[in-house]
Every structure is written in C-alpha cells, then in structure tokens.
Short mmCIF file of C-alpha atoms in Angstrom, two decimals:
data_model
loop_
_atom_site.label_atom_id
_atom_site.label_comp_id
_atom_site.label_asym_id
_atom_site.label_seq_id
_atom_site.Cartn_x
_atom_site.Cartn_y
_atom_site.Cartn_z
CA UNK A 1 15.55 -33.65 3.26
CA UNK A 2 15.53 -29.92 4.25
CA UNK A 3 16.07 -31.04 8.13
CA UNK A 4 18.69 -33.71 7.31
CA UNK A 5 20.73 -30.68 5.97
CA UNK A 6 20.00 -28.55 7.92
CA UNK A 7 21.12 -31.28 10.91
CA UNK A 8 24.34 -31.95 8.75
CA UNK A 9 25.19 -28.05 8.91
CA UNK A 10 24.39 -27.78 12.52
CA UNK A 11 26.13 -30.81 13.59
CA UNK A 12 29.58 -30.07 11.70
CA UNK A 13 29.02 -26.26 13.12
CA UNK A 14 28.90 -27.55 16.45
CA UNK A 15 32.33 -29.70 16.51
CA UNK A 16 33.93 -27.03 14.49
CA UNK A 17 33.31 -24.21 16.60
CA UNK A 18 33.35 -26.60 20.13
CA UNK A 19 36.29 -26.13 22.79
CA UNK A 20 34.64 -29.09 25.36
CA UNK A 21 34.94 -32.15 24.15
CA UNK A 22 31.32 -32.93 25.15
CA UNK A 23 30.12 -30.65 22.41
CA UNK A 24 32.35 -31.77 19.70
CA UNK A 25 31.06 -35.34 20.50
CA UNK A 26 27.27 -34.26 20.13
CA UNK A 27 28.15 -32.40 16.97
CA UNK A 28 29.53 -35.60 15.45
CA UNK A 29 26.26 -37.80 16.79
CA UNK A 30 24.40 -35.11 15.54
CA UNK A 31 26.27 -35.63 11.72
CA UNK A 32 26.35 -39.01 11.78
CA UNK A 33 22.48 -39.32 12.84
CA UNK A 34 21.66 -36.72 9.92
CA UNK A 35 23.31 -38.69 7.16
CA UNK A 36 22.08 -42.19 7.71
CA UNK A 37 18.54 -41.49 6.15
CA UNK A 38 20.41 -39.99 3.50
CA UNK A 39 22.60 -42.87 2.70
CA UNK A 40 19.43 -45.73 3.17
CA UNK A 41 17.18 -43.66 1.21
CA UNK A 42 16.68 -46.47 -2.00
CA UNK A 43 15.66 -49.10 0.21
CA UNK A 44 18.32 -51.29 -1.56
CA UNK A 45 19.73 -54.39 0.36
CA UNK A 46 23.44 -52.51 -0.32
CA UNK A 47 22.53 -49.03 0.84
CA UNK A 48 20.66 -50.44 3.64
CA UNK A 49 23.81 -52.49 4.72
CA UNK A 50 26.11 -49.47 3.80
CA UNK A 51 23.75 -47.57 6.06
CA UNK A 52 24.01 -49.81 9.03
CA UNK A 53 27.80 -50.48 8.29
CA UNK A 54 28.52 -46.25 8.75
CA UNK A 55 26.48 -46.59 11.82
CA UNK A 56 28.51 -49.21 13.23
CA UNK A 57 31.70 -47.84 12.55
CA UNK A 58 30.52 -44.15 13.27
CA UNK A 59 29.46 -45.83 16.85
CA UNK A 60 32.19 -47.40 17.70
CA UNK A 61 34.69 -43.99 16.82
CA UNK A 62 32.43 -41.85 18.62
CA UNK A 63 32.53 -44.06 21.70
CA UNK A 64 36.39 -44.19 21.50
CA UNK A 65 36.47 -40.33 21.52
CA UNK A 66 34.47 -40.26 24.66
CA UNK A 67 36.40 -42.22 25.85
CA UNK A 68 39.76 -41.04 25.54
CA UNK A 69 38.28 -37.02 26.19
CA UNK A 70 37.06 -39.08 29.71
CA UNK A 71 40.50 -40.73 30.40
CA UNK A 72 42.31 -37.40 30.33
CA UNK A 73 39.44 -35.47 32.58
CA UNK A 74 40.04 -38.28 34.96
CA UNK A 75 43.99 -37.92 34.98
CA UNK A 76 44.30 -34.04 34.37
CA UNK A 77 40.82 -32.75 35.04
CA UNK A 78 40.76 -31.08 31.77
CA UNK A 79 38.03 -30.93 29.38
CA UNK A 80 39.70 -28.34 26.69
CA UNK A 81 40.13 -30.26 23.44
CA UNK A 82 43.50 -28.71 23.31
CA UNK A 83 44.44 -29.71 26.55
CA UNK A 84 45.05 -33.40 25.61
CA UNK A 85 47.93 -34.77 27.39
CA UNK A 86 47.64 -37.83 28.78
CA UNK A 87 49.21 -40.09 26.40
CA UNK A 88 47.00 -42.95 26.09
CA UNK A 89 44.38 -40.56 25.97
CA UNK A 90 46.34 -39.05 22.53
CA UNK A 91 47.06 -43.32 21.33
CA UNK A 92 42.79 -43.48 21.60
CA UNK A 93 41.95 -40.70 20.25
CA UNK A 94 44.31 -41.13 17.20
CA UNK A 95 42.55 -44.51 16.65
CA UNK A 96 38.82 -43.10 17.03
CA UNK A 97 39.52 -40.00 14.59
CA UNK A 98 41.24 -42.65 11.91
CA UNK A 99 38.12 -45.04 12.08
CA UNK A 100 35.84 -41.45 11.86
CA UNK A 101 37.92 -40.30 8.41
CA UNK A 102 38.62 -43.69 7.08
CA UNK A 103 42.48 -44.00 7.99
CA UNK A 104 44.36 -47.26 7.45
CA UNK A 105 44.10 -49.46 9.39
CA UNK A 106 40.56 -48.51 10.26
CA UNK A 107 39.32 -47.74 5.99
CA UNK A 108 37.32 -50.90 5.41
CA UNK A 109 34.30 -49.41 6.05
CA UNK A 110 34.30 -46.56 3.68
CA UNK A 111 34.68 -48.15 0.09
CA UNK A 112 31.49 -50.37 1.15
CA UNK A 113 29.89 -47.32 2.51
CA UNK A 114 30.45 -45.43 -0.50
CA UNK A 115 29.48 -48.24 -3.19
CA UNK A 116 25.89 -48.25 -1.38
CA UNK A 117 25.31 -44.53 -1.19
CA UNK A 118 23.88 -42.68 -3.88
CA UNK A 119 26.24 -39.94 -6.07
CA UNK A 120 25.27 -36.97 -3.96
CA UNK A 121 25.85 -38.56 -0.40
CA UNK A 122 28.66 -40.33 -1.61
CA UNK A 123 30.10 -36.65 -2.00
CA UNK A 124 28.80 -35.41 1.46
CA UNK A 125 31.05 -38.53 2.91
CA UNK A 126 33.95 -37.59 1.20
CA UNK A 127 33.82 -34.00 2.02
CA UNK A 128 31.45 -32.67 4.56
CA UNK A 129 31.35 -35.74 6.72
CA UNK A 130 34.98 -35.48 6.81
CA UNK A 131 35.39 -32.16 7.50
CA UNK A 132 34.77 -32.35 11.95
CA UNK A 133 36.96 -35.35 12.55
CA UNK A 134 39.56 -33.29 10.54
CA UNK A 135 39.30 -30.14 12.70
CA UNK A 136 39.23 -32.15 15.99
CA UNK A 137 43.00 -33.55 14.65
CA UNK A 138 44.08 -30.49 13.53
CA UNK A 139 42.78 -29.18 17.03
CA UNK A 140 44.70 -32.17 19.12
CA UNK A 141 47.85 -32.48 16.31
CA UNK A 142 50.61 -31.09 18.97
CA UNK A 143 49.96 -33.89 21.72
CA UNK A 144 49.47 -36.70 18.52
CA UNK A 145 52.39 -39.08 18.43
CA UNK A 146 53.97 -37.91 15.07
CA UNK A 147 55.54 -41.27 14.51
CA UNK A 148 52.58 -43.47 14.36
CA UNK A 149 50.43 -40.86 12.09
CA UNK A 150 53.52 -41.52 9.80
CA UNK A 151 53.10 -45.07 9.72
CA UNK A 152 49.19 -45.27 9.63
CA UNK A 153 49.45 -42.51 6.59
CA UNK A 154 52.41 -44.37 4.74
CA UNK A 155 49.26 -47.44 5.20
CA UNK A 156 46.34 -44.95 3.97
CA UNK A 157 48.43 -44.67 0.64
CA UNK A 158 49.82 -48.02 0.15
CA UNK A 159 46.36 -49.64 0.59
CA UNK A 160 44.26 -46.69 -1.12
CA UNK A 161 46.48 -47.26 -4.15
CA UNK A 162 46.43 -50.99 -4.08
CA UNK A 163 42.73 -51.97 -3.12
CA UNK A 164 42.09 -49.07 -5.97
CA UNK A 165 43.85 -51.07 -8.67
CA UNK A 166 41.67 -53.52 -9.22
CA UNK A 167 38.12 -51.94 -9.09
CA UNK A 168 35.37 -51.17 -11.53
CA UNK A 169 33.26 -48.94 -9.85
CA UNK A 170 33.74 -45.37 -9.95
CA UNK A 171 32.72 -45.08 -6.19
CA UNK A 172 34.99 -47.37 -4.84
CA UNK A 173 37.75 -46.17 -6.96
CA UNK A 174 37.27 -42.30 -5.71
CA UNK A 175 37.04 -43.89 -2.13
CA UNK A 176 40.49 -45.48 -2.19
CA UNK A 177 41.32 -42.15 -3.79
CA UNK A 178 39.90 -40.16 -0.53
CA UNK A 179 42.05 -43.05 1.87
CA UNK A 180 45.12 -42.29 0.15
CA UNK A 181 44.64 -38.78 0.26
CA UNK A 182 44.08 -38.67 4.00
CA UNK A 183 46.94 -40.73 3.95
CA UNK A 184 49.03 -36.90 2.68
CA UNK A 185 46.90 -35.16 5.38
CA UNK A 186 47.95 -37.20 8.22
CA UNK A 187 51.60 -37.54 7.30
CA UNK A 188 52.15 -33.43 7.91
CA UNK A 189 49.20 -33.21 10.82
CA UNK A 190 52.21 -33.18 13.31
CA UNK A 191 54.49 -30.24 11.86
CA UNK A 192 52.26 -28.51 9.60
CA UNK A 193 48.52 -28.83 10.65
CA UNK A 194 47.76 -25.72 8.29
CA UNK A 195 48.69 -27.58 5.09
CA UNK A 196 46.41 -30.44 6.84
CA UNK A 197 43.53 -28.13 6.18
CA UNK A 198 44.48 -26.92 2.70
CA UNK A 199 44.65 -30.10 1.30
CA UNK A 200 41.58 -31.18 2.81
CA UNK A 201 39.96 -27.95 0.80
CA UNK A 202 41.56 -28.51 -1.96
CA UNK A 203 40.86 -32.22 -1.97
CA UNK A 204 37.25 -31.36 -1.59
CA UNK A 205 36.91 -29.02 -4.22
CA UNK A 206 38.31 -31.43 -6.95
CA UNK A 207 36.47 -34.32 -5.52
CA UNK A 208 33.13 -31.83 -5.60
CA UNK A 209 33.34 -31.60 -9.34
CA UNK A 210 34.66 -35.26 -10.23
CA UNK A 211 31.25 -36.32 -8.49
CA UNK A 212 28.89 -33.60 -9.59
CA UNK A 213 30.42 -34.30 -13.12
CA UNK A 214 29.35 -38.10 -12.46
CA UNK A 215 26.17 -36.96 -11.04
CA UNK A 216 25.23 -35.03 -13.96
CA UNK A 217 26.26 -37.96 -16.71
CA UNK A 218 24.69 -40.38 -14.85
CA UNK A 219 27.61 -42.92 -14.51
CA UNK A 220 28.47 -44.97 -12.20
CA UNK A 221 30.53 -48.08 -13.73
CA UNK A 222 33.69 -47.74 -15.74
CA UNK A 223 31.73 -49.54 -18.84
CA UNK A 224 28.75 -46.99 -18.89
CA UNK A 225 31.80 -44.26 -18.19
CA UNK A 226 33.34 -45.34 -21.78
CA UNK A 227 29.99 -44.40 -23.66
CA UNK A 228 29.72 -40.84 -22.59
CA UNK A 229 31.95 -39.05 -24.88
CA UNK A 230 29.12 -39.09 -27.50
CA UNK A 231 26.95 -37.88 -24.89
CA UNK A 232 28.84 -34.66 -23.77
CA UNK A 233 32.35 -34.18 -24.84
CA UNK A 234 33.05 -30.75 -23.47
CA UNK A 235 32.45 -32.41 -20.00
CA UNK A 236 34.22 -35.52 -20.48
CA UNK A 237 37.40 -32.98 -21.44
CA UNK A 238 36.91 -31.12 -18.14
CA UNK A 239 36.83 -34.45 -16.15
CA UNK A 240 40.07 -35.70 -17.59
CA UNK A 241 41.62 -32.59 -16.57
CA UNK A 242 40.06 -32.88 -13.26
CA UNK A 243 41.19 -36.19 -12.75
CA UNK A 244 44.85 -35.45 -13.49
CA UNK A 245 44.72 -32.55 -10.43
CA UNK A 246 42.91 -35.19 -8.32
CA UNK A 247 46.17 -37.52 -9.07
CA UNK A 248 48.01 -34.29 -8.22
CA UNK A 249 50.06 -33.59 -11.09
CA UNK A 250 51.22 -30.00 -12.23
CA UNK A 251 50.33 -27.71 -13.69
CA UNK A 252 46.84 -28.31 -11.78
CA UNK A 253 45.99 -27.27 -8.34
CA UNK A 254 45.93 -30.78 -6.88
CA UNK A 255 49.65 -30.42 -7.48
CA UNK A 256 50.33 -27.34 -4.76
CA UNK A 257 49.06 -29.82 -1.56
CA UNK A 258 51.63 -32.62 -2.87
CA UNK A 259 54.60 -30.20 -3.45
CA UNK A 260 54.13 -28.50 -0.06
CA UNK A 261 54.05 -31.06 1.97
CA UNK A 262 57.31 -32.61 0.11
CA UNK A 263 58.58 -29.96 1.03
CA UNK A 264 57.57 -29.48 4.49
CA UNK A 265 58.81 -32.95 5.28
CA UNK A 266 62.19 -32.51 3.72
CA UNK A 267 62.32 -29.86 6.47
CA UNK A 268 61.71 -32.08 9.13
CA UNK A 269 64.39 -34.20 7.88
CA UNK A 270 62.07 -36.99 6.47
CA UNK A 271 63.20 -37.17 3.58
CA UNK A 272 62.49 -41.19 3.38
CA UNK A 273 58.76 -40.82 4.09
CA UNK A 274 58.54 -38.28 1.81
CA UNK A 275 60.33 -40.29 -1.32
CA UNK A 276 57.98 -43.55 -0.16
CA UNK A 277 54.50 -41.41 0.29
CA UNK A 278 55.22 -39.82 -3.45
CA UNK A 279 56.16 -43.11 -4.72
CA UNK A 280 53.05 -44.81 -3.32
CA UNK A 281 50.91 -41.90 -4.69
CA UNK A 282 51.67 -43.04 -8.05
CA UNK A 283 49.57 -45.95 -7.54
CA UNK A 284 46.55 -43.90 -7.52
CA UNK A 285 47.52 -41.79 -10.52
CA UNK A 286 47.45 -45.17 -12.22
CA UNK A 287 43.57 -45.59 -11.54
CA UNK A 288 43.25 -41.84 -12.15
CA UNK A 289 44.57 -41.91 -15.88
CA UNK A 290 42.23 -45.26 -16.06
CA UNK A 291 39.59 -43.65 -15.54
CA UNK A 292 40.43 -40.43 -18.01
CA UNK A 293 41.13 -43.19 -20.21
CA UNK A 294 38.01 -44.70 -20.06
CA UNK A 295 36.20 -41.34 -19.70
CA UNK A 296 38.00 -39.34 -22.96
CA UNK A 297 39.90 -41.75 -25.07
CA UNK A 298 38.19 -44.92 -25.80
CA UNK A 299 35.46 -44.93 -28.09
CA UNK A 300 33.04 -47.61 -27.24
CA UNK A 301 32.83 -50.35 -30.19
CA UNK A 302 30.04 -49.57 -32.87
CA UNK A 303 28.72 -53.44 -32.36
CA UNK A 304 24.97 -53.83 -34.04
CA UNK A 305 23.76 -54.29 -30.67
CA UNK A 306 25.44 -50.78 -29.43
CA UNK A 307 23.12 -48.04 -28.13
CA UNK A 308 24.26 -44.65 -29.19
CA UNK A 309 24.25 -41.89 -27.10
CA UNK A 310 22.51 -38.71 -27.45
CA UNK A 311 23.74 -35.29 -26.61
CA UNK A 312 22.59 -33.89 -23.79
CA UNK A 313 20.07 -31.32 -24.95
CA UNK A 314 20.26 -29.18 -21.59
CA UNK A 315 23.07 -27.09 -20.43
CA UNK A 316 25.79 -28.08 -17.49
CA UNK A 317 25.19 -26.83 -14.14
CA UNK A 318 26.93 -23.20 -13.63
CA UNK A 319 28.41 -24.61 -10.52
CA UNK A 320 30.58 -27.42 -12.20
CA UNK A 321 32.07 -25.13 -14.37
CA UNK A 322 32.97 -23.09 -11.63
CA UNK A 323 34.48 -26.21 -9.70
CA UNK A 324 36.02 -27.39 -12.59
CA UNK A 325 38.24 -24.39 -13.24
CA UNK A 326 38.90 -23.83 -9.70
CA UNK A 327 40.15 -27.28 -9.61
CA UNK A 328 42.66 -27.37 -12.12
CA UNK A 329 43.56 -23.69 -12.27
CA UNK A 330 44.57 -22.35 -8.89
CA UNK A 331 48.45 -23.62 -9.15
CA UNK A 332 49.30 -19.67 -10.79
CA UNK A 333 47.85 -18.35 -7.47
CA UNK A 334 49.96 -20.40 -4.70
CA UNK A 335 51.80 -17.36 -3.41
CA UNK A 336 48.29 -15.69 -2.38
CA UNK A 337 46.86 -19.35 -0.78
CA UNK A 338 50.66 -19.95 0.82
CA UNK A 339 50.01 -15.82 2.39
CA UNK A 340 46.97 -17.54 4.08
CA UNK A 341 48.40 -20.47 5.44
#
C-alpha cells in the first residue's frame, strides 16, 4: 500500500511540475499504474472489471495525448506543453484530457469505475486522480477551442444531472455529481483557467468529507443511508450541510465556484451558457437534497423485523470535522481566496 502511494504522489508530482510533454505523459502512466491495485484489491468480479475498465480508458487517453504532443513536435518542433499550436493537435488533446477526467462525451467509464472501487479509492478518483489531467488543461487552456469546451461542459451537466436521477447507489450518484461538476470547470477553462483550479479545490474538499463521512458510517446504498441517523446524528447533520455546498447553494462554500464563474461568463458575454449551465445544475441539487433526505429526515420504519442501530461508541475522525467546516464555511472569506486567484 505504502508504494502505491507513494507512486500516486510521485506520479501526479511529475505531470504537475513537467514542462515536456514526455514527462507529463510518464507521470500520468505512472498514476494510473499506481491506482489499479488499489481499485482491484477485493477480488470482486465488479472491482476487477472496474479495474480493467480504468485501464482501458486510462490507455486509450494516454495514447491520445502522445499523440497529439507528437503531431505538434512534428509540425512546430515544439515539445513545451505550452507551446501547443497546431490545431488538431489542441481538437486531440481536448478529447484525450476529457476521456482522462471523465468529460461528456467520454464519462461512461467513471460511474462504473466508481461503483466497483472501494470508499477510499473511490475518493482518490474523484480528487487526486483528477488533479494532473486538470493542470495539463489549465496548462494548454489558451490554444483550447473555447467553443467546443462549451458544448462538451453544457453535456458534462446535462448528463451528470440526468444519469444521476435515477440511481441508488451513493457512488454512482457522487460520480455524476463529479461529471457535472467538471462540466463548471471546463465551461470557464478558456477565459478564466484560475477559477478552473479553485473549483477543482473546492470541489475536492467537499467531496473529501461527503466520502470520508460515508467511509466512516459504513454506507454505501441509499436504503442502509436511511438507518444511520440512530447511529450518529451529529454526523448525519454535518453531511446534510455538506451536501447542500456540494449542490452549491449559499451560504456554503460550494456556492463561491458557481457565483464566480456566472459571473465570469456574463463578462464574456455568455450570458446564454451561463443561464443553461445554472439551470442544468439544478438537476444535481435534486439528487443532492435526495440524498440529505434520505441521510437526515426519514426515519426508517420500526417494522418487527427492523434492526436498530447503535451509536457509535468511538469518536469521529478529527480530520472530518475539519473538512466539514471548511466545506460549508469558507463563503465569509471569498475576498481573501478571490486576492489569490
């Protein structure tokens, strides 16, 4: 375990910190080579298919980004990352960073991905795993074609909040949560790459705590989610607030991200995407409050045949309550994060 984390630091280290895009591509290899034992670690048929299903997809993305980083050294003779010009070099690359992050129209790996992965890796995938495909677009953003990352992230929310509807299980649910959040990153990658990164941060920190909360009640189903008020109320509270900043609503920090990019894009003069993106958004908050719902406000029914709950006799991790007030609390502080962006 120690050197599969180690290998996940050192891999995301190395594309972070990488100006050749030889590097960046071993960094990724590295990542994506670090996480698979991690994610087949059960031995179940479904995390042994989610396993080879990342790998595929994983493959395939890293070979387009080789590919395109090739085409423009054979046009230009440049291997800077920043010094991507040739255009369907940029139309490549867009496509291979989408299918490495899980953008419409290349997400339907990640839900299944997710739904086989334990709790904790499930969380790496969302965040960490994220994180070096995000700096290598931020990286690239000026030569992107602004017009299709629209599109694709007008997609990432429509679908994320459709496909998220319908589900039962908490992992898919925060999956098509994570696509239509990348669907807000990619929208404002073009004229803002900053706010790119500070929703990504943001977004991780809230979706650190909704899973480490899940981690520590041991739920992953909405029907085993509805007994664990008995179990530990004081938590349940503190995910139903983190929920609600995950859905982006103020007066929680999930809300800042949302608001500045309205904004941001009202400035660009599109004011249409920006009215459809928040409108599609409210999909999501849907599943969001159905999950508070089921996490807060519905007692489960005292049926003969019910199981009650008992409190959890030890204490909650220091580090969730940290999270946890981090992510619904940092809205008063805006002016000091907007100084750093």
């Amino acid at each position: 375990k120690l050197i599969f984390t180690s290998s996940l630091i050192l891999g995301t280290t190395i594309t972070i910190s990488s100006n050749h895009w030889i590097t960046a591509w071993a960094g990724l290899e590295i990542n994506t080579l670090a996480i698979l034992p991690l994610i087949a670690k059960s031995h179940h048929p479904r995390a042994i298919e989610a396993a080879t299903k990342y790998f595929l997809t994983q493959a395939t993305a890293s070979a387009l980004l080789l590919f395109s980083a090739m085409m423009n050294a054979w046009y230009t003779g440049q291997w800077d990352i920043t010094q991507l010009t040739h255009p369907t070099a940029c139309l490549i690359l867009t496509s291979a960073l989408a299918m490495k992050l899980g953008l419409a129209p290349f997400h339907f790996w990640f839900p299944e991905v997710l739904q086989g992965s334990p709790l904790t890796t499930a969380l790496l995938l969302s965040t960490l795993m994220k994180f070096p495909p995000m700096t290598l677009l931020f990286m690239t953003s000026p030569s992107l074609n602004p017009t299709l990352l629209t599109y694709m992230a007008i997609l990432s929310t429509a679908l994320g909040g459709w496909m998220g509807l319908n589900q039962t299980q908490i992992r898919k649910i925060l999956a098509f949560s994570s696509i239509s959040h990348l669907g807000w990153m990619a929208i404002i990658v073009s004229y803002h790459p900053k706010l790119t990164l500070l929703n990504f941060y943001l977004y991780s920190l809230i979706t650190a705590t909704v899973f480490l909360t899940l981690n520590t009640i041991k739920t992953s189903k909405l029907s085993t989610l509805m007994t664990t008020w008995t179990k530990t109320p004081a938590l349940s509270t503190m995910l139903l607030l983190t929920l609600l900043s995950l859905a982006g609503l103020p007066p929680f920090t999930g809300f800042l991200p949302k608001w500045l990019i309205i904004q941001e894009l009202t400035k660009q003069s599109m004011a249409p995407a920006a009215t459809m993106i928040s409108l599609l958004s409210l999909l999501s908050l849907f599943f969001y409050l159905r999950l508070a719902y089921c996490a807060t406000i519905t007692l489960p029914p005292h049926t003969t045949n019910h199981m009650k709950q008992w409190h959890a006799s030890k204490p909650t991790p220091s580090a969730i309550a940290i999270l946890t007030t981090t992510s619904t609390m940092l809205l008063p502080i805006s002016p000091l994060i907007l100084t750093t962006v």
